[in-house]
mmCIF file of C-alpha atoms in Angstrom:
data_model
loop_
_atom_site.group_PDB
_atom_site.id
_atom_site.type_symbol
_atom_site.label_atom_id
_atom_site.label_comp_id
_atom_site.label_asym_id
_atom_site.label_seq_id
_atom_site.Cartn_x
_atom_site.Cartn_y
_atom_site.Cartn_z
ATOM 1 C CA MET A 22 105.651 93.949 64.404
ATOM 2 C CA ALA A 23 109.265 93.413 65.353
ATOM 3 C CA ASN A 24 108.866 95.740 68.370
ATOM 4 C CA ILE A 25 105.776 93.880 69.494
ATOM 5 C CA SER A 26 107.471 90.592 69.159
ATOM 6 C CA GLN A 27 110.450 91.776 71.140
ATOM 7 C CA SER A 28 108.209 93.130 73.900
ATOM 8 C CA LEU A 29 106.431 89.756 74.110
ATOM 9 C CA GLN A 30 109.665 87.971 74.276
ATOM 10 C CA SER A 31 110.921 90.225 77.029
ATOM 11 C CA SER A 32 107.621 89.657 79.024
ATOM 12 C CA LYS A 33 108.105 85.981 78.585
ATOM 13 C CA THR A 34 111.767 86.216 79.803
ATOM 14 C CA ARG A 35 110.678 88.054 82.981
ATOM 15 C CA ALA A 36 108.029 85.507 83.544
ATOM 16 C CA ARG A 37 110.457 82.685 83.330
ATOM 17 C CA PHE A 38 112.912 84.430 85.635
ATOM 18 C CA PHE A 39 110.370 85.566 88.325
ATOM 19 C CA PRO A 40 107.748 83.308 89.901
ATOM 20 C CA GLU A 41 104.065 84.053 89.693
ATOM 21 C CA THR A 42 103.806 84.843 93.362
ATOM 22 C CA SER A 43 106.321 85.888 95.966
ATOM 23 C CA ASP A 44 107.325 83.461 98.600
ATOM 24 C CA LYS A 45 105.872 83.828 102.143
ATOM 25 C CA SER A 46 109.354 84.208 103.625
ATOM 26 C CA VAL A 47 109.554 87.525 101.659
ATOM 27 C CA ALA A 48 106.361 88.714 103.409
ATOM 28 C CA TYR A 49 107.686 87.850 106.886
ATOM 29 C CA TRP A 50 111.013 89.663 106.097
ATOM 30 C CA LEU A 51 109.132 92.677 104.918
ATOM 31 C CA LEU A 52 106.965 92.746 108.022
ATOM 32 C CA GLY A 53 110.059 92.287 110.196
ATOM 33 C CA SER A 54 111.739 95.252 108.375
ATOM 34 C CA ALA A 55 108.576 97.316 108.980
ATOM 35 C CA ALA A 56 108.794 96.596 112.712
ATOM 36 C CA SER A 57 112.454 97.650 112.740
ATOM 37 C CA VAL A 58 111.535 100.937 110.958
ATOM 38 C CA SER A 59 108.714 101.631 113.469
ATOM 39 C CA GLY A 60 111.248 101.045 116.288
ATOM 40 C CA ILE A 61 113.847 103.487 114.864
ATOM 41 C CA VAL A 62 111.037 106.082 114.298
ATOM 42 C CA VAL A 63 110.134 105.923 117.973
ATOM 43 C CA PHE A 64 113.803 105.847 119.043
ATOM 44 C CA GLY A 65 114.467 108.863 116.768
ATOM 45 C CA GLY A 66 111.747 110.690 118.633
ATOM 46 C CA LEU A 67 113.407 109.861 121.905
ATOM 47 C CA THR A 68 116.706 111.161 120.474
ATOM 48 C CA ARG A 69 115.054 114.471 119.714
ATOM 49 C CA LEU A 70 113.183 114.645 123.066
ATOM 50 C CA THR A 71 116.377 114.086 124.977
ATOM 51 C CA GLU A 72 118.246 116.704 122.838
ATOM 52 C CA SER A 73 120.825 114.131 121.769
ATOM 53 C CA GLY A 74 120.438 114.484 118.061
ATOM 54 C CA LEU A 75 123.123 117.231 117.600
ATOM 55 C CA SER A 76 125.759 115.514 119.697
ATOM 56 C CA ILE A 77 127.557 113.965 116.640
ATOM 57 C CA THR A 78 128.657 116.825 114.340
ATOM 58 C CA GLU A 79 129.936 114.684 111.445
ATOM 59 C CA TRP A 80 128.487 112.155 109.069
ATOM 60 C CA ARG A 81 130.748 109.200 108.635
ATOM 61 C CA PRO A 82 128.615 106.320 107.298
ATOM 62 C CA VAL A 83 131.544 103.758 107.549
ATOM 63 C CA THR A 84 134.075 105.026 110.124
ATOM 64 C CA GLY A 85 131.427 106.308 112.345
ATOM 65 C CA SER A 86 130.124 102.902 113.078
ATOM 66 C CA LEU A 87 132.164 102.571 116.217
ATOM 67 C CA PRO A 88 132.120 105.025 119.137
ATOM 68 C CA PRO A 89 135.212 106.670 120.621
ATOM 69 C CA ARG A 90 137.335 104.038 122.302
ATOM 70 C CA SER A 91 139.983 106.046 124.137
ATOM 71 C CA ALA A 92 140.117 109.219 126.249
ATOM 72 C CA GLU A 93 141.703 111.048 123.337
ATOM 73 C CA ASP A 94 138.929 110.071 120.984
ATOM 74 C CA TRP A 95 136.277 111.222 123.453
ATOM 75 C CA ALA A 96 138.199 114.519 123.973
ATOM 76 C CA ALA A 97 138.211 115.101 120.243
ATOM 77 C CA GLU A 98 134.468 114.405 119.900
ATOM 78 C CA PHE A 99 133.721 116.664 122.841
ATOM 79 C CA THR A 100 135.768 119.389 121.340
ATOM 80 C CA LYS A 101 133.722 119.220 118.062
ATOM 81 C CA TYR A 102 130.498 119.412 120.032
ATOM 82 C CA ARG A 103 131.726 122.358 122.056
ATOM 83 C CA SER A 104 132.041 124.323 118.787
ATOM 84 C CA SER A 105 128.300 123.757 117.999
ATOM 85 C CA PRO A 106 125.617 126.302 118.644
ATOM 86 C CA GLU A 107 123.738 123.852 120.966
ATOM 87 C CA PHE A 108 126.768 123.708 123.295
ATOM 88 C CA LYS A 109 127.373 127.434 123.295
ATOM 89 C CA LEU A 110 123.694 128.513 123.942
ATOM 90 C CA LEU A 111 122.278 125.581 125.829
ATOM 91 C CA ASN A 112 125.005 123.379 127.391
ATOM 92 C CA PRO A 113 128.035 125.575 128.179
ATOM 93 C CA HIS A 114 128.557 123.817 131.512
ATOM 94 C CA MET A 115 128.157 120.221 130.202
ATOM 95 C CA THR A 116 130.741 117.794 131.380
ATOM 96 C CA LEU A 117 132.376 114.969 129.451
ATOM 97 C CA ASP A 118 130.282 112.326 131.184
ATOM 98 C CA GLU A 119 127.062 114.190 130.405
ATOM 99 C CA PHE A 120 128.156 114.500 126.755
ATOM 100 C CA LYS A 121 128.745 110.774 126.597
ATOM 101 C CA SER A 122 125.103 110.039 127.482
ATOM 102 C CA ILE A 123 123.707 112.064 124.658
ATOM 103 C CA TYR A 124 126.408 110.960 122.292
ATOM 104 C CA TYR A 125 125.555 107.249 122.864
ATOM 105 C CA MET A 126 121.801 108.039 122.263
ATOM 106 C CA GLU A 127 122.556 109.530 118.833
ATOM 107 C CA TRP A 128 125.141 106.913 117.979
ATOM 108 C CA ALA A 129 122.634 104.165 118.727
ATOM 109 C CA HIS A 130 120.100 105.897 116.494
ATOM 110 C CA ARG A 131 122.555 105.996 113.574
ATOM 111 C CA ILE A 132 123.683 102.462 114.106
ATOM 112 C CA TRP A 133 120.035 101.351 114.050
ATOM 113 C CA GLY A 134 119.665 103.150 110.700
ATOM 114 C CA ARG A 135 122.673 101.251 109.284
ATOM 115 C CA VAL A 136 121.169 97.974 110.567
ATOM 116 C CA VAL A 137 117.850 98.805 108.823
ATOM 117 C CA GLY A 138 119.703 99.355 105.622
ATOM 118 C CA VAL A 139 121.913 96.322 105.691
ATOM 119 C CA SER A 140 119.119 93.962 106.942
ATOM 120 C CA PHE A 141 117.077 95.087 103.956
ATOM 121 C CA LEU A 142 119.650 95.302 101.181
ATOM 122 C CA LEU A 143 121.240 91.910 101.663
ATOM 123 C CA PRO A 144 117.988 89.857 101.987
ATOM 124 C CA ALA A 145 116.587 91.847 99.038
ATOM 125 C CA ALA A 146 119.525 90.858 96.871
ATOM 126 C CA TYR A 147 119.183 87.249 97.953
ATOM 127 C CA PHE A 148 115.407 87.010 97.360
ATOM 128 C CA ILE A 149 115.719 88.536 93.903
ATOM 129 C CA ALA A 150 118.679 86.435 92.950
ATOM 130 C CA ARG A 151 117.019 83.256 94.186
ATOM 131 C CA ARG A 152 113.753 84.061 92.398
ATOM 132 C CA LYS A 153 111.753 84.219 95.579
ATOM 133 C CA VAL A 154 109.749 87.310 94.448
ATOM 134 C CA SER A 155 107.375 88.110 91.592
ATOM 135 C CA ALA A 156 108.520 90.672 88.954
ATOM 136 C CA PRO A 157 106.285 93.435 90.291
ATOM 137 C CA MET A 158 107.399 92.833 93.849
ATOM 138 C CA ALA A 159 111.120 92.922 92.821
ATOM 139 C CA GLY A 160 110.523 96.412 91.509
ATOM 140 C CA LYS A 161 108.830 97.500 94.726
ATOM 141 C CA ILE A 162 111.624 96.092 96.770
ATOM 142 C CA VAL A 163 114.201 97.994 94.693
ATOM 143 C CA GLY A 164 112.193 101.078 95.226
ATOM 144 C CA ILE A 165 112.065 100.611 99.011
ATOM 145 C CA ALA A 166 115.772 100.129 99.057
ATOM 146 C CA GLY A 167 116.290 103.447 97.310
ATOM 147 C CA LEU A 168 113.960 105.139 99.762
ATOM 148 C CA ILE A 169 116.057 103.733 102.715
ATOM 149 C CA GLY A 170 119.193 105.343 101.188
ATOM 150 C CA PHE A 171 117.383 108.554 100.561
ATOM 151 C CA GLN A 172 116.244 108.499 104.233
ATOM 152 C CA GLY A 173 119.844 108.288 105.390
ATOM 153 C CA VAL A 174 120.839 111.334 103.326
ATOM 154 C CA LEU A 175 117.798 113.277 104.651
ATOM 155 C CA GLY A 176 118.733 112.376 108.225
ATOM 156 C CA TRP A 177 122.173 114.023 107.906
ATOM 157 C CA TRP A 178 120.664 117.071 105.975
ATOM 158 C CA MET A 179 118.297 117.440 108.951
ATOM 159 C CA VAL A 180 121.000 117.298 111.574
ATOM 160 C CA LYS A 181 123.151 119.720 109.592
ATOM 161 C CA SER A 182 120.464 122.396 109.850
ATOM 162 C CA GLY A 183 121.055 122.481 113.630
ATOM 163 C CA LEU A 184 124.791 122.789 113.511
ATOM 164 C CA LYS A 185 125.045 126.204 111.760
ATOM 165 C CA ASP A 186 123.992 129.529 113.246
ATOM 166 C CA ASP A 187 122.763 130.886 109.983
ATOM 167 C CA LEU A 188 120.119 128.186 109.625
ATOM 168 C CA PHE A 189 117.995 129.427 112.528
ATOM 169 C CA ALA A 190 116.974 132.804 113.865
ATOM 170 C CA PRO A 191 119.695 134.536 115.968
ATOM 171 C CA GLY A 192 119.064 134.018 119.678
ATOM 172 C CA SER A 193 116.613 131.253 119.170
ATOM 173 C CA HIS A 194 116.670 127.712 120.656
ATOM 174 C CA PRO A 195 119.233 125.657 118.527
ATOM 175 C CA ARG A 196 117.154 123.081 116.783
ATOM 176 C CA VAL A 197 116.949 121.360 113.425
ATOM 177 C CA SER A 198 114.784 122.730 110.667
ATOM 178 C CA GLN A 199 111.133 121.761 111.106
ATOM 179 C CA TYR A 200 110.900 121.324 107.403
ATOM 180 C CA ARG A 201 113.813 118.900 107.288
ATOM 181 C CA LEU A 202 112.522 117.127 110.396
ATOM 182 C CA THR A 203 109.089 116.622 108.776
ATOM 183 C CA ALA A 204 110.746 115.460 105.510
ATOM 184 C CA HIS A 205 112.780 112.934 107.449
ATOM 185 C CA LEU A 206 109.714 111.717 109.464
ATOM 186 C CA GLY A 207 107.590 111.504 106.272
ATOM 187 C CA THR A 208 110.140 109.373 104.517
ATOM 188 C CA ALA A 209 110.402 107.100 107.388
ATOM 189 C CA PHE A 210 106.579 106.714 107.439
ATOM 190 C CA LEU A 211 106.602 105.924 103.716
ATOM 191 C CA CYS A 212 109.237 103.375 104.145
ATOM 192 C CA TYR A 213 107.266 101.759 107.024
ATOM 193 C CA THR A 214 103.990 101.888 105.032
ATOM 194 C CA ALA A 215 105.504 100.334 101.844
ATOM 195 C CA MET A 216 107.094 97.454 103.911
ATOM 196 C CA LEU A 217 103.888 96.776 105.802
ATOM 197 C CA TRP A 218 101.591 96.962 102.826
ATOM 198 C CA ASN A 219 103.666 94.731 100.541
ATOM 199 C CA GLY A 220 104.203 92.198 103.261
ATOM 200 C CA LEU A 221 100.563 91.934 103.966
ATOM 201 C CA SER A 222 99.709 91.836 100.205
ATOM 202 C CA ILE A 223 101.977 88.729 99.710
ATOM 203 C CA LEU A 224 100.234 86.936 102.600
ATOM 204 C CA ARG A 225 96.820 87.890 101.418
ATOM 205 C CA GLU A 226 97.662 86.788 97.915
ATOM 206 C CA HIS A 227 98.620 83.356 99.106
ATOM 207 C CA LYS A 228 95.421 83.140 101.128
ATOM 208 C CA LEU A 229 93.301 84.083 98.154
ATOM 209 C CA LEU A 230 94.947 81.763 95.711
ATOM 210 C CA ALA A 231 94.545 78.774 98.129
ATOM 211 C CA ASP A 232 90.763 78.963 97.474
ATOM 212 C CA PRO A 233 90.154 80.756 94.211
ATOM 213 C CA GLN A 234 86.361 80.292 94.247
ATOM 214 C CA ALA A 235 85.923 81.760 97.690
ATOM 215 C CA ALA A 236 88.220 84.578 96.687
ATOM 216 C CA MET A 237 86.166 85.339 93.592
ATOM 217 C CA LYS A 238 83.087 85.642 95.715
ATOM 218 C CA LEU A 239 84.849 88.004 98.079
ATOM 219 C CA PHE A 240 85.977 90.162 95.209
ATOM 220 C CA GLU A 241 82.502 90.353 93.772
ATOM 221 C CA ARG A 242 81.262 91.356 97.202
ATOM 222 C CA LEU A 243 83.895 94.067 97.713
ATOM 223 C CA LYS A 244 83.378 95.445 94.182
ATOM 224 C CA SER A 245 79.718 96.170 94.959
ATOM 225 C CA PRO A 246 78.787 99.761 94.029
ATOM 226 C CA GLU A 247 77.130 99.986 97.444
ATOM 227 C CA LEU A 248 80.646 99.806 99.089
ATOM 228 C CA ARG A 249 82.143 102.368 96.848
ATOM 229 C CA VAL A 250 81.813 105.240 99.466
ATOM 230 C CA PHE A 251 83.303 103.073 102.182
ATOM 231 C CA ARG A 252 86.290 101.990 100.027
ATOM 232 C CA ARG A 253 87.057 105.669 99.072
ATOM 233 C CA SER A 254 86.563 106.822 102.667
ATOM 234 C CA VAL A 255 89.210 104.353 103.883
ATOM 235 C CA GLY A 256 91.700 105.729 101.313
ATOM 236 C CA ALA A 257 90.903 109.313 102.304
ATOM 237 C CA LEU A 258 91.304 108.374 105.944
ATOM 238 C CA ALA A 259 94.735 106.979 105.298
ATOM 239 C CA VAL A 260 95.835 110.222 103.746
ATOM 240 C CA LEU A 261 94.282 112.247 106.605
ATOM 241 C CA VAL A 262 96.148 110.160 109.207
ATOM 242 C CA PHE A 263 99.427 110.651 107.365
ATOM 243 C CA CYS A 264 98.928 114.413 107.070
ATOM 244 C CA THR A 265 98.025 114.659 110.759
ATOM 245 C CA ALA A 266 101.270 112.766 111.653
ATOM 246 C CA MET A 267 103.281 115.199 109.419
ATOM 247 C CA SER A 268 101.706 118.153 111.112
ATOM 248 C CA GLY A 269 102.920 116.594 114.368
ATOM 249 C CA GLY A 270 106.381 116.705 112.916
ATOM 250 C CA LEU A 271 106.069 120.445 112.509
ATOM 251 C CA VAL A 272 104.836 120.678 116.087
ATOM 252 C CA ALA A 273 107.840 118.708 117.231
ATOM 253 C CA GLY A 274 110.299 120.740 115.171
ATOM 254 C CA LEU A 275 109.080 124.073 116.556
ATOM 255 C CA ASP A 276 108.447 122.795 120.151
ATOM 256 C CA ALA A 277 104.901 123.978 119.664
ATOM 257 C CA GLY A 278 103.700 121.477 122.183
ATOM 258 C CA LEU A 279 105.262 123.575 125.019
ATOM 259 C CA ILE A 280 102.619 126.487 124.495
ATOM 260 C CA TYR A 281 98.960 126.488 125.213
ATOM 261 C CA ASN A 282 99.073 123.429 127.409
ATOM 262 C CA GLU A 283 95.322 123.171 127.761
ATOM 263 C CA PHE A 284 92.531 121.599 125.894
ATOM 264 C CA PRO A 285 90.173 122.310 124.130
ATOM 265 C CA TYR A 286 90.992 126.107 124.710
ATOM 266 C CA MET A 287 93.965 127.982 123.590
ATOM 267 C CA GLY A 288 94.171 130.936 126.001
ATOM 268 C CA MET A 289 90.894 132.853 126.230
ATOM 269 C CA GLY A 290 89.110 130.958 123.471
ATOM 270 C CA LEU A 291 89.177 127.949 121.158
ATOM 271 C CA THR A 292 91.822 129.678 119.081
ATOM 272 C CA PRO A 293 94.506 132.345 119.781
ATOM 273 C CA PRO A 294 93.836 135.913 118.448
ATOM 274 C CA ARG A 295 94.094 136.391 114.614
ATOM 275 C CA SER A 296 96.893 138.780 115.054
ATOM 276 C CA GLU A 297 98.940 136.046 116.804
ATOM 277 C CA LEU A 298 98.039 133.325 114.265
ATOM 278 C CA PHE A 299 98.950 135.468 111.230
ATOM 279 C CA SER A 300 101.778 137.585 112.586
ATOM 280 C CA ASP A 301 103.847 139.909 110.351
ATOM 281 C CA PHE A 302 106.914 138.637 112.336
ATOM 282 C CA TYR A 303 107.071 135.552 110.075
ATOM 283 C CA SER A 304 106.749 137.266 106.769
ATOM 284 C CA HIS A 305 109.951 137.705 104.729
ATOM 285 C CA THR A 306 108.553 139.802 101.862
ATOM 286 C CA PRO A 307 107.742 143.553 101.802
ATOM 287 C CA ASP A 308 104.161 142.830 100.492
ATOM 288 C CA ARG A 309 103.548 140.149 103.056
ATOM 289 C CA SER A 310 102.422 137.717 100.270
ATOM 290 C CA ASP A 311 104.006 134.857 102.242
ATOM 291 C CA ILE A 312 102.281 135.656 105.596
ATOM 292 C CA TRP A 313 99.712 132.721 105.207
ATOM 293 C CA TRP A 314 102.016 129.836 104.420
ATOM 294 C CA ARG A 315 104.916 131.023 106.550
ATOM 295 C CA ASN A 316 102.709 131.373 109.635
ATOM 296 C CA ALA A 317 101.121 127.947 108.876
ATOM 297 C CA LEU A 318 104.575 126.326 108.811
ATOM 298 C CA GLU A 319 106.690 128.523 111.136
ATOM 299 C CA ASN A 320 104.391 130.054 113.701
ATOM 300 C CA PRO A 321 104.170 127.668 116.699
ATOM 301 C CA SER A 322 100.728 128.954 117.694
ATOM 302 C CA LEU A 323 99.165 128.300 114.241
ATOM 303 C CA VAL A 324 101.109 125.058 113.811
ATOM 304 C CA GLN A 325 99.643 123.679 117.021
ATOM 305 C CA LEU A 326 96.142 124.919 116.070
ATOM 306 C CA ASP A 327 96.518 123.238 112.656
ATOM 307 C CA HIS A 328 97.488 119.940 114.366
ATOM 308 C CA ARG A 329 94.600 120.140 116.698
ATOM 309 C CA ILE A 330 92.195 120.761 113.782
ATOM 310 C CA LEU A 331 93.610 117.885 111.747
ATOM 311 C CA ALA A 332 93.538 115.568 114.765
ATOM 312 C CA THR A 333 89.993 116.470 115.575
ATOM 313 C CA THR A 334 89.067 115.963 111.902
ATOM 314 C CA THR A 335 90.727 112.503 111.931
ATOM 315 C CA PHE A 336 88.895 111.430 115.115
ATOM 316 C CA THR A 337 85.484 112.791 113.787
ATOM 317 C CA SER A 338 86.074 111.023 110.422
ATOM 318 C CA VAL A 339 86.841 107.675 112.031
ATOM 319 C CA MET A 340 83.846 107.844 114.297
ATOM 320 C CA GLY A 341 81.716 108.895 111.456
ATOM 321 C CA LEU A 342 82.833 106.026 109.261
ATOM 322 C CA TRP A 343 82.307 103.612 112.126
ATOM 323 C CA ALA A 344 78.778 104.888 112.596
ATOM 324 C CA TYR A 345 78.183 104.561 108.926
ATOM 325 C CA THR A 346 79.105 100.812 109.078
ATOM 326 C CA LYS A 347 76.821 100.426 112.038
ATOM 327 C CA ARG A 348 73.693 102.427 110.849
ATOM 328 C CA SER A 349 73.677 101.493 107.141
ATOM 329 C CA PRO A 350 71.735 98.339 106.487
ATOM 330 C CA THR A 351 73.650 97.873 103.191
ATOM 331 C CA LEU A 352 76.981 97.972 104.836
ATOM 332 C CA ARG A 353 75.907 95.689 107.635
ATOM 333 C CA ARG A 354 74.823 93.135 104.956
ATOM 334 C CA LEU A 355 77.738 93.472 102.417
ATOM 335 C CA LEU A 356 80.734 94.457 104.538
ATOM 336 C CA PRO A 357 82.772 91.294 105.320
ATOM 337 C CA ALA A 358 83.449 90.422 108.963
ATOM 338 C CA ALA A 359 87.194 91.142 108.520
ATOM 339 C CA CYS A 360 86.373 94.679 107.411
ATOM 340 C CA LYS A 361 84.143 95.214 110.444
ATOM 341 C CA LYS A 362 86.851 93.965 112.747
ATOM 342 C CA GLY A 363 89.342 96.169 111.111
ATOM 343 C CA MET A 364 87.121 99.200 111.602
ATOM 344 C CA HIS A 365 86.861 98.412 115.221
ATOM 345 C CA GLY A 366 90.619 98.377 115.470
ATOM 346 C CA VAL A 367 90.816 101.855 113.797
ATOM 347 C CA VAL A 368 88.309 103.167 116.350
ATOM 348 C CA GLY A 369 90.346 101.803 119.254
ATOM 349 C CA PHE A 370 93.650 103.189 118.004
ATOM 350 C CA VAL A 371 92.206 106.676 117.154
ATOM 351 C CA GLY A 372 90.735 106.909 120.650
ATOM 352 C CA LEU A 373 94.030 105.949 122.241
ATOM 353 C CA GLN A 374 95.913 108.454 120.095
ATOM 354 C CA VAL A 375 93.666 111.316 120.973
ATOM 355 C CA ALA A 376 93.898 110.522 124.664
ATOM 356 C CA LEU A 377 97.784 110.347 124.370
ATOM 357 C CA GLY A 378 97.866 113.679 122.423
ATOM 358 C CA ILE A 379 95.747 115.613 124.956
ATOM 359 C CA THR A 380 97.606 114.091 127.926
ATOM 360 C CA THR A 381 101.036 114.920 126.341
ATOM 361 C CA LEU A 382 99.941 118.523 125.864
ATOM 362 C CA LEU A 383 98.384 119.002 129.330
ATOM 363 C CA TYR A 384 101.566 117.503 131.090
ATOM 364 C CA LEU A 385 104.054 119.775 129.112
ATOM 365 C CA VAL A 386 105.323 117.060 126.776
ATOM 366 C CA PRO A 387 106.880 114.533 129.079
ATOM 367 C CA ILE A 388 109.237 112.165 127.357
ATOM 368 C CA PRO A 389 107.275 108.843 127.928
ATOM 369 C CA LEU A 390 103.968 110.371 126.815
ATOM 370 C CA ALA A 391 105.462 112.187 123.849
ATOM 371 C CA SER A 392 107.144 108.973 122.662
ATOM 372 C CA ALA A 393 103.994 106.930 123.133
ATOM 373 C CA HIS A 394 102.074 109.592 121.080
ATOM 374 C CA GLN A 395 104.492 109.238 118.196
ATOM 375 C CA ALA A 396 104.245 105.461 118.377
ATOM 376 C CA GLY A 397 100.465 105.886 118.426
ATOM 377 C CA SER A 398 100.563 107.752 115.089
ATOM 378 C CA LEU A 399 102.255 104.767 113.485
ATOM 379 C CA ALA A 400 99.882 102.350 115.142
ATOM 380 C CA LEU A 401 96.829 104.252 113.934
ATOM 381 C CA LEU A 402 98.244 104.456 110.405
ATOM 382 C CA SER A 403 98.925 100.756 110.476
ATOM 383 C CA SER A 404 95.257 100.006 111.495
ATOM 384 C CA VAL A 405 93.992 102.067 108.571
ATOM 385 C CA ILE A 406 96.401 100.358 106.151
ATOM 386 C CA ILE A 407 95.262 96.894 107.426
ATOM 387 C CA LEU A 408 91.612 97.995 107.086
ATOM 388 C CA GLY A 409 92.405 99.112 103.489
ATOM 389 C CA GLY A 410 94.040 95.766 102.737
ATOM 390 C CA ARG A 411 90.744 94.095 103.744
ATOM 391 C CA THR A 412 88.584 96.546 101.885
ATOM 392 C CA TRP A 413 90.270 97.289 98.546
ATOM 393 C CA VAL A 414 90.394 94.684 95.761
ATOM 394 C CA PRO A 415 93.964 93.844 94.886
ATOM 395 C CA ARG A 416 94.108 93.921 91.075
ATOM 396 C CA ARG A 417 96.977 91.570 90.646
ATOM 397 C CA ALA A 418 95.587 89.019 92.996
ATOM 398 C CA ALA A 419 92.205 89.332 91.301
ATOM 399 C CA ARG A 420 93.873 88.671 87.951
ATOM 400 C CA LEU A 421 95.723 85.548 89.241
ATOM 401 C CA VAL A 422 92.486 84.226 90.851
ATOM 402 C CA SER A 423 90.694 84.623 87.499
ATOM 403 C CA GLN A 424 93.487 82.753 85.732
ATOM 404 C CA ARG A 425 93.358 79.922 88.243
ATOM 405 C CA LEU A 426 89.668 79.576 87.795
ATOM 406 C CA ALA A 427 89.846 79.748 83.936
ATOM 407 C CA LYS A 428 92.799 77.332 83.597
ATOM 408 C CA PRO A 429 90.804 74.102 84.266
ATOM 409 C CA LEU A 430 88.146 75.217 81.746
ATOM 410 C CA TRP A 431 90.745 75.979 79.146
ATOM 411 C CA THR A 432 92.464 72.665 79.806
ATOM 412 C CA ALA A 433 89.151 70.770 79.498
ATOM 413 C CA LYS A 434 88.228 72.500 76.266
ATOM 414 C CA ARG A 435 91.683 72.031 74.666
ATOM 415 C CA PRO A 436 91.468 69.373 71.895
ATOM 416 C CA ALA A 437 93.470 66.231 72.384
ATOM 417 C CA THR A 438 96.492 65.830 70.199
#
């Protein structure tokens, strides 16, 4: 009984400290942070495409905030770069002026990362201290802050893989590990998604609580068993889009987009020969027990094929779900107008993304198209997340709406004292 009493007292204390709902300013800040993260994701892709990511060979989170300011400083940085595998194998004739151009690219990328961290941590501390967020949202914000810090560590871990000869095959193109690149990209996508989702959730919560009766009718409509397949399909679609984007990270890390620059064929058929897709070259064990997964993650031919399959599956799934909303009389009757508009947005973005992907491949991965294709993956994921926000019933918002509706009844029934 004592433990239960203490638990209830702790819950009451948290309730007194944190408000019932988060302030709208928190939502706008989260959406602004998401926009900044999306920008650095695209800029990071440009840094990789211009082969600027390995120009800074040290990780100095504080002292590295300023670029070299004197000729001696530039000479020292250039000397460090000349000891890297990238300079020795790819850029042995690079001049100091050419080095400066790639150095500034990577430096700007790192500075942007610091700006993302500071512009999130300081407002987060302010909003929590000033009781501008609800208790659940405070925990989520702390989690996002931790994810941002982890992302910074992952970034250096990724760069480090391209600075040592023993971390890639002898004689191969100096590049970062495709595993670490994909981990870095995936964490950035998770940061962006968390910021976007929570920002939109706060705004939606305010909108629902402004008219509890209309909100309850909307919840009853969305909870209809006839919409269960659609709700689950949107969730599965979000996972599929994310996985497709991560397979794109593997393609980028292996420069797999520079082979088989045709579509839909890959050489003489729709797929390369089986012997090429599952080559013994990538196996590291005598019994070849790792031949399947190593080829799937390290063989550029199979990695590109996997990305094509995932992208085609994503496009087909979106179009199938869209057709379902159009052909099913039940969905036409029950699905709210906002969900229908959201579905149309997903269709538009998936069509654009497929067009960008095919064009990027056919034209041998030009920087503008490749960058637009990466931005398109974020835009497509965003559209699916927005559709999910309009389709799924938010449990906490539903509970708050129920409390708002029940409060007048409880007040009316309460005996006078």
